[in-house]
mmCIF file of C-alpha atoms in Angstrom:
data_model
loop_
_atom_site.group_PDB
_atom_site.id
_atom_site.type_symbol
_atom_site.label_atom_id
_atom_site.label_comp_id
_atom_site.label_asym_id
_atom_site.label_seq_id
_atom_site.Cartn_x
_atom_site.Cartn_y
_atom_site.Cartn_z
ATOM 1 C CA UNK Q 948 -3.996 50.821 -10.373
ATOM 2 C CA UNK Q 949 -1.076 48.408 -10.048
ATOM 3 C CA UNK Q 950 -0.299 48.131 -6.355
ATOM 4 C CA UNK Q 951 2.870 47.149 -4.539
ATOM 5 C CA UNK Q 952 2.354 46.793 -0.811
ATOM 6 C CA UNK Q 953 4.917 46.724 1.969
ATOM 7 C CA UNK Q 954 4.687 46.994 5.728
ATOM 8 C CA UNK Q 955 6.138 50.408 6.565
ATOM 9 C CA UNK Q 956 7.751 49.233 9.801
ATOM 10 C CA UNK Q 957 9.948 50.061 11.496
ATOM 11 C CA UNK Q 958 11.208 46.499 11.682
ATOM 12 C CA UNK Q 959 13.713 46.219 14.487
ATOM 13 C CA UNK Q 960 16.095 43.250 14.718
ATOM 14 C CA UNK Q 961 19.184 42.648 16.856
ATOM 15 C CA UNK Q 962 22.587 42.478 15.253
ATOM 16 C CA UNK Q 963 23.302 39.008 13.880
ATOM 17 C CA UNK Q 964 19.630 38.067 13.460
ATOM 18 C CA UNK Q 965 17.715 37.420 10.242
ATOM 19 C CA UNK Q 966 15.604 40.301 8.950
ATOM 20 C CA UNK Q 967 12.595 39.335 6.847
ATOM 21 C CA UNK Q 968 10.995 41.907 4.569
ATOM 22 C CA UNK Q 969 7.802 41.221 2.649
ATOM 23 C CA UNK Q 970 6.033 42.618 -0.378
ATOM 24 C CA UNK Q 971 2.837 41.799 -2.275
ATOM 25 C CA UNK Q 972 1.873 43.029 -5.722
ATOM 26 C CA UNK Q 973 -1.326 43.189 -7.754
ATOM 27 C CA UNK Q 974 -0.147 42.912 -11.389
ATOM 28 C CA UNK Q 975 -0.225 39.209 -12.293
ATOM 29 C CA UNK Q 976 1.570 39.929 -15.561
ATOM 30 C CA UNK Q 977 4.724 41.231 -13.873
ATOM 31 C CA UNK Q 978 7.869 39.335 -14.788
ATOM 32 C CA UNK Q 979 10.610 40.974 -12.767
ATOM 33 C CA UNK Q 980 11.015 42.038 -9.182
ATOM 34 C CA UNK Q 981 13.649 44.096 -7.455
ATOM 35 C CA UNK Q 982 14.779 45.097 -4.004
ATOM 36 C CA UNK Q 983 16.385 48.476 -3.507
ATOM 37 C CA UNK Q 984 18.027 49.800 -0.366
ATOM 38 C CA UNK Q 985 17.770 53.494 0.436
ATOM 39 C CA UNK Q 986 19.767 55.150 3.176
ATOM 40 C CA UNK Q 987 18.375 58.364 4.619
ATOM 41 C CA UNK Q 988 19.032 61.268 2.266
ATOM 42 C CA UNK Q 989 20.388 59.023 -0.491
ATOM 43 C CA UNK Q 990 19.051 57.541 -3.699
ATOM 44 C CA UNK Q 991 17.746 53.961 -4.093
ATOM 45 C CA UNK Q 992 20.464 51.381 -4.694
ATOM 46 C CA UNK Q 993 19.699 48.018 -6.319
ATOM 47 C CA UNK Q 994 20.576 45.028 -4.130
ATOM 48 C CA UNK Q 995 18.643 42.096 -5.642
ATOM 49 C CA UNK Q 996 16.613 41.136 -8.664
ATOM 50 C CA UNK Q 997 14.525 37.988 -9.117
ATOM 51 C CA UNK Q 998 12.563 36.706 -12.085
ATOM 52 C CA UNK Q 999 11.656 33.064 -11.364
ATOM 53 C CA UNK Q 1000 9.748 31.378 -8.586
ATOM 54 C CA UNK Q 1001 11.935 30.209 -5.731
ATOM 55 C CA UNK Q 1002 14.960 31.577 -3.946
ATOM 56 C CA UNK Q 1003 17.916 33.587 -5.189
ATOM 57 C CA UNK Q 1004 20.893 34.087 -2.912
ATOM 58 C CA UNK Q 1005 23.587 36.765 -3.072
ATOM 59 C CA UNK Q 1006 25.890 36.902 -0.094
ATOM 60 C CA UNK Q 1007 23.846 37.647 3.025
ATOM 61 C CA UNK Q 1008 20.747 38.453 0.947
ATOM 62 C CA UNK Q 1009 18.110 35.987 -0.274
ATOM 63 C CA UNK Q 1010 15.175 37.027 -2.412
ATOM 64 C CA UNK Q 1011 12.133 34.762 -2.599
ATOM 65 C CA UNK Q 1012 9.408 34.896 -5.220
ATOM 66 C CA UNK Q 1013 6.021 33.197 -5.322
ATOM 67 C CA UNK Q 1014 4.113 34.336 -8.410
ATOM 68 C CA UNK Q 1015 1.011 32.286 -7.572
ATOM 69 C CA UNK Q 1016 0.679 34.150 -4.272
ATOM 70 C CA UNK Q 1017 1.986 37.413 -5.790
ATOM 71 C CA UNK Q 1018 4.518 37.637 -3.005
ATOM 72 C CA UNK Q 1019 8.154 38.681 -2.865
ATOM 73 C CA UNK Q 1020 10.402 38.680 0.166
ATOM 74 C CA UNK Q 1021 13.937 39.614 1.121
ATOM 75 C CA UNK Q 1022 15.876 37.889 3.866
ATOM 76 C CA UNK Q 1023 18.989 39.485 5.313
ATOM 77 C CA UNK Q 1024 21.127 37.042 7.293
ATOM 78 C CA UNK Q 1025 23.585 38.102 9.995
ATOM 79 C CA UNK Q 1026 22.076 41.601 10.031
ATOM 80 C CA UNK Q 1027 24.500 44.432 10.705
ATOM 81 C CA UNK Q 1028 23.849 47.992 11.931
ATOM 82 C CA UNK Q 1029 24.997 49.142 8.481
ATOM 83 C CA UNK Q 1030 21.921 47.352 7.044
ATOM 84 C CA UNK Q 1031 19.686 49.918 8.779
ATOM 85 C CA UNK Q 1032 17.885 51.607 5.897
ATOM 86 C CA UNK Q 1033 14.579 51.647 4.046
ATOM 87 C CA UNK Q 1034 14.068 48.705 1.699
ATOM 88 C CA UNK Q 1035 11.971 49.310 -1.388
ATOM 89 C CA UNK Q 1036 10.220 46.537 -3.258
ATOM 90 C CA UNK Q 1037 9.808 47.294 -6.968
ATOM 91 C CA UNK Q 1038 7.844 45.451 -9.623
ATOM 92 C CA UNK Q 1039 8.346 45.997 -13.352
ATOM 93 C CA UNK Q 1040 4.889 46.617 -14.790
ATOM 94 C CA UNK Q 1041 3.534 47.552 -18.201
ATOM 95 C CA UNK Q 1042 2.873 51.249 -18.401
ATOM 96 C CA UNK Q 1043 -0.703 52.375 -18.925
ATOM 97 C CA UNK Q 1044 0.215 53.769 -22.356
ATOM 98 C CA UNK Q 1045 1.525 50.310 -23.353
ATOM 99 C CA UNK Q 1046 4.741 51.964 -24.519
ATOM 100 C CA UNK Q 1047 6.930 49.851 -22.278
ATOM 101 C CA UNK Q 1048 7.664 48.907 -18.713
ATOM 102 C CA UNK Q 1049 8.685 50.900 -15.664
ATOM 103 C CA UNK Q 1050 9.275 50.146 -12.032
ATOM 104 C CA UNK Q 1051 6.329 50.436 -9.685
ATOM 105 C CA UNK Q 1052 7.498 50.892 -6.101
ATOM 106 C CA UNK Q 1053 6.141 50.016 -2.705
ATOM 107 C CA UNK Q 1054 6.393 52.669 -0.010
ATOM 108 C CA UNK Q 1055 9.269 50.875 1.658
ATOM 109 C CA UNK Q 1056 9.973 49.122 4.939
ATOM 110 C CA UNK Q 1057 12.243 50.813 7.450
ATOM 111 C CA UNK Q 1058 14.744 48.369 8.996
ATOM 112 C CA UNK Q 1059 16.649 49.119 12.180
ATOM 113 C CA UNK Q 1060 19.420 46.759 13.264
ATOM 114 C CA UNK Q 1061 20.349 47.324 16.881
ATOM 115 C CA UNK Q 1062 23.852 46.520 18.222
ATOM 116 C CA UNK B 748 31.726 56.254 -15.611
ATOM 117 C CA UNK B 749 29.488 58.574 -13.576
ATOM 118 C CA UNK B 750 26.217 56.638 -14.075
ATOM 119 C CA UNK B 751 23.255 59.003 -13.644
ATOM 120 C CA UNK B 752 23.968 62.593 -12.638
ATOM 121 C CA UNK B 753 21.511 65.299 -11.591
ATOM 122 C CA UNK B 754 21.768 69.036 -11.091
ATOM 123 C CA UNK B 755 21.157 70.887 -8.889
ATOM 124 C CA UNK B 756 21.364 68.887 -5.653
ATOM 125 C CA UNK B 757 19.289 71.401 -3.699
ATOM 126 C CA UNK B 758 16.958 74.205 -4.729
ATOM 127 C CA UNK B 759 14.598 76.601 -2.962
ATOM 128 C CA UNK B 760 11.944 78.330 -5.057
ATOM 129 C CA UNK B 761 9.162 80.766 -4.358
ATOM 130 C CA UNK B 762 5.642 79.936 -5.480
ATOM 131 C CA UNK B 763 5.227 80.771 -9.159
ATOM 132 C CA UNK B 764 8.904 80.590 -10.061
ATOM 133 C CA UNK B 765 10.096 78.222 -12.739
ATOM 134 C CA UNK B 766 13.099 75.963 -12.936
ATOM 135 C CA UNK B 767 14.556 73.039 -14.855
ATOM 136 C CA UNK B 768 16.073 69.942 -13.287
ATOM 137 C CA UNK B 769 18.805 68.390 -15.381
ATOM 138 C CA UNK B 770 19.640 64.699 -15.698
ATOM 139 C CA UNK B 771 22.312 62.917 -17.729
ATOM 140 C CA UNK B 772 23.370 59.275 -18.017
ATOM 141 C CA UNK B 773 26.455 57.680 -19.525
ATOM 142 C CA UNK B 774 25.262 54.045 -19.522
ATOM 143 C CA UNK B 775 23.915 54.173 -23.088
ATOM 144 C CA UNK B 776 20.403 53.400 -21.869
ATOM 145 C CA UNK B 777 17.519 54.096 -24.203
ATOM 146 C CA UNK B 778 15.008 54.944 -21.484
ATOM 147 C CA UNK B 779 14.979 57.629 -18.817
ATOM 148 C CA UNK B 780 12.543 58.402 -16.021
ATOM 149 C CA UNK B 781 11.648 61.118 -13.533
ATOM 150 C CA UNK B 782 10.254 60.144 -10.120
ATOM 151 C CA UNK B 783 9.284 62.152 -7.098
ATOM 152 C CA UNK B 784 9.523 60.828 -3.555
ATOM 153 C CA UNK B 785 7.408 62.188 -0.719
ATOM 154 C CA UNK B 786 7.181 60.950 2.874
ATOM 155 C CA UNK B 787 4.609 58.185 3.134
ATOM 156 C CA UNK B 788 3.992 58.159 -0.632
ATOM 157 C CA UNK B 789 6.938 56.234 -1.980
ATOM 158 C CA UNK B 790 8.439 56.819 -5.409
ATOM 159 C CA UNK B 791 5.959 57.950 -8.048
ATOM 160 C CA UNK B 792 6.637 58.194 -11.763
ATOM 161 C CA UNK B 793 6.183 61.697 -13.196
ATOM 162 C CA UNK B 794 7.282 61.280 -16.833
ATOM 163 C CA UNK B 795 9.383 58.884 -18.786
ATOM 164 C CA UNK B 796 11.090 58.675 -22.143
ATOM 165 C CA UNK B 797 11.146 55.204 -23.640
ATOM 166 C CA UNK B 798 13.625 56.254 -26.303
ATOM 167 C CA UNK B 799 15.222 59.359 -27.754
ATOM 168 C CA UNK B 800 12.534 61.551 -29.245
ATOM 169 C CA UNK B 801 9.629 60.182 -27.198
ATOM 170 C CA UNK B 802 8.140 61.209 -23.872
ATOM 171 C CA UNK B 803 5.039 60.096 -22.028
ATOM 172 C CA UNK B 804 3.165 60.787 -18.821
ATOM 173 C CA UNK B 805 3.504 58.689 -15.723
ATOM 174 C CA UNK B 806 1.363 58.599 -12.600
ATOM 175 C CA UNK B 807 1.702 62.244 -11.473
ATOM 176 C CA UNK B 808 2.493 64.481 -14.506
ATOM 177 C CA UNK B 809 0.434 67.577 -13.655
ATOM 178 C CA UNK B 810 2.524 70.726 -13.263
ATOM 179 C CA UNK B 811 5.560 69.304 -15.055
ATOM 180 C CA UNK B 812 7.015 69.178 -18.544
ATOM 181 C CA UNK B 813 9.957 67.188 -19.850
ATOM 182 C CA UNK B 814 12.413 67.303 -22.706
ATOM 183 C CA UNK B 815 14.525 64.434 -23.997
ATOM 184 C CA UNK B 816 17.361 66.521 -25.360
ATOM 185 C CA UNK B 817 19.356 63.566 -26.735
ATOM 186 C CA UNK B 818 20.025 59.980 -25.723
ATOM 187 C CA UNK B 819 22.009 61.077 -22.653
ATOM 188 C CA UNK B 820 19.916 63.939 -21.280
ATOM 189 C CA UNK B 821 16.389 64.224 -19.909
ATOM 190 C CA UNK B 822 15.208 67.406 -18.206
ATOM 191 C CA UNK B 823 12.191 68.128 -15.993
ATOM 192 C CA UNK B 824 10.676 71.602 -15.954
ATOM 193 C CA UNK B 825 8.400 73.218 -13.400
ATOM 194 C CA UNK B 826 6.750 76.154 -15.159
ATOM 195 C CA UNK B 827 5.057 77.677 -12.116
ATOM 196 C CA UNK B 828 6.173 76.019 -8.916
ATOM 197 C CA UNK B 829 3.667 75.259 -6.160
ATOM 198 C CA UNK B 830 4.267 74.207 -2.533
ATOM 199 C CA UNK B 831 2.775 70.790 -3.407
ATOM 200 C CA UNK B 832 5.812 70.237 -5.626
ATOM 201 C CA UNK B 833 8.157 70.285 -2.634
ATOM 202 C CA UNK B 834 9.740 66.878 -2.894
ATOM 203 C CA UNK B 835 12.863 64.910 -3.707
ATOM 204 C CA UNK B 836 13.191 64.303 -7.430
ATOM 205 C CA UNK B 837 15.058 61.305 -8.795
ATOM 206 C CA UNK B 838 16.077 60.684 -12.352
ATOM 207 C CA UNK B 839 16.664 57.099 -13.456
ATOM 208 C CA UNK B 840 17.781 55.352 -16.606
ATOM 209 C CA UNK B 841 17.303 51.823 -17.898
ATOM 210 C CA UNK B 842 15.293 50.031 -20.555
ATOM 211 C CA UNK B 843 11.544 49.638 -20.981
ATOM 212 C CA UNK B 844 11.815 45.866 -21.303
ATOM 213 C CA UNK B 845 9.993 43.604 -18.821
ATOM 214 C CA UNK B 846 13.203 42.551 -17.087
ATOM 215 C CA UNK B 847 15.813 45.311 -17.041
ATOM 216 C CA UNK B 848 16.294 47.330 -13.910
ATOM 217 C CA UNK B 849 16.660 51.083 -13.470
ATOM 218 C CA UNK B 850 19.576 53.028 -12.019
ATOM 219 C CA UNK B 851 19.017 56.186 -10.038
ATOM 220 C CA UNK B 852 20.751 59.520 -9.820
ATOM 221 C CA UNK B 853 21.547 61.181 -6.482
ATOM 222 C CA UNK B 854 18.369 63.268 -6.407
ATOM 223 C CA UNK B 855 17.380 66.924 -6.229
ATOM 224 C CA UNK B 856 15.836 68.229 -3.024
ATOM 225 C CA UNK B 857 13.361 70.944 -3.979
ATOM 226 C CA UNK B 858 11.535 73.234 -1.551
ATOM 227 C CA UNK B 859 8.813 75.570 -2.804
ATOM 228 C CA UNK B 860 7.899 78.334 -0.358
#
């Protein structure tokens, strides 16, 4: 079983602070990693993708990848109340039938940004 | 450009009834997926279609069937609904390469009484 693990939270941070979300995965062969944001009652929305070790920045979001440690993280700078949502870590893994790849999701971390 | 669309948005069934969830995408993706999302369980893959004319089981296929009608459309059928199938169902499209992402539809909220 290819596992993707996240702390379920809730993670509570004050407005303007940095929120740090973490994810570990078991499939060493995975090549691509994604962060989705999901508001309550809505569908997952892609916010970041990362493929190489190191940091990738996009606006207030920074994704970090360490393949040796099998660890992915998402930093949200200057957190806003509108960032309050569940953040899903997803790892692209080879399907058991070897017919291709699909996303394998963690259970998500709930983030609450308080004014 | 609507992306991924799903119908219906909400559905209530009685145990034993059948229904089909419809999904369509206009992004010219080869691959389509059905996931279910339950509290505390995350998103789990039910079935996928790597390309037109192919379908395959995911992590939780029991109780479901799928049809890849054409490149745009991928339907999920519950032949005899059970309360354990109460869930939110998401369709997604993308590619089965190691790097491409997947894009999700708005979801169908299904309750089986």
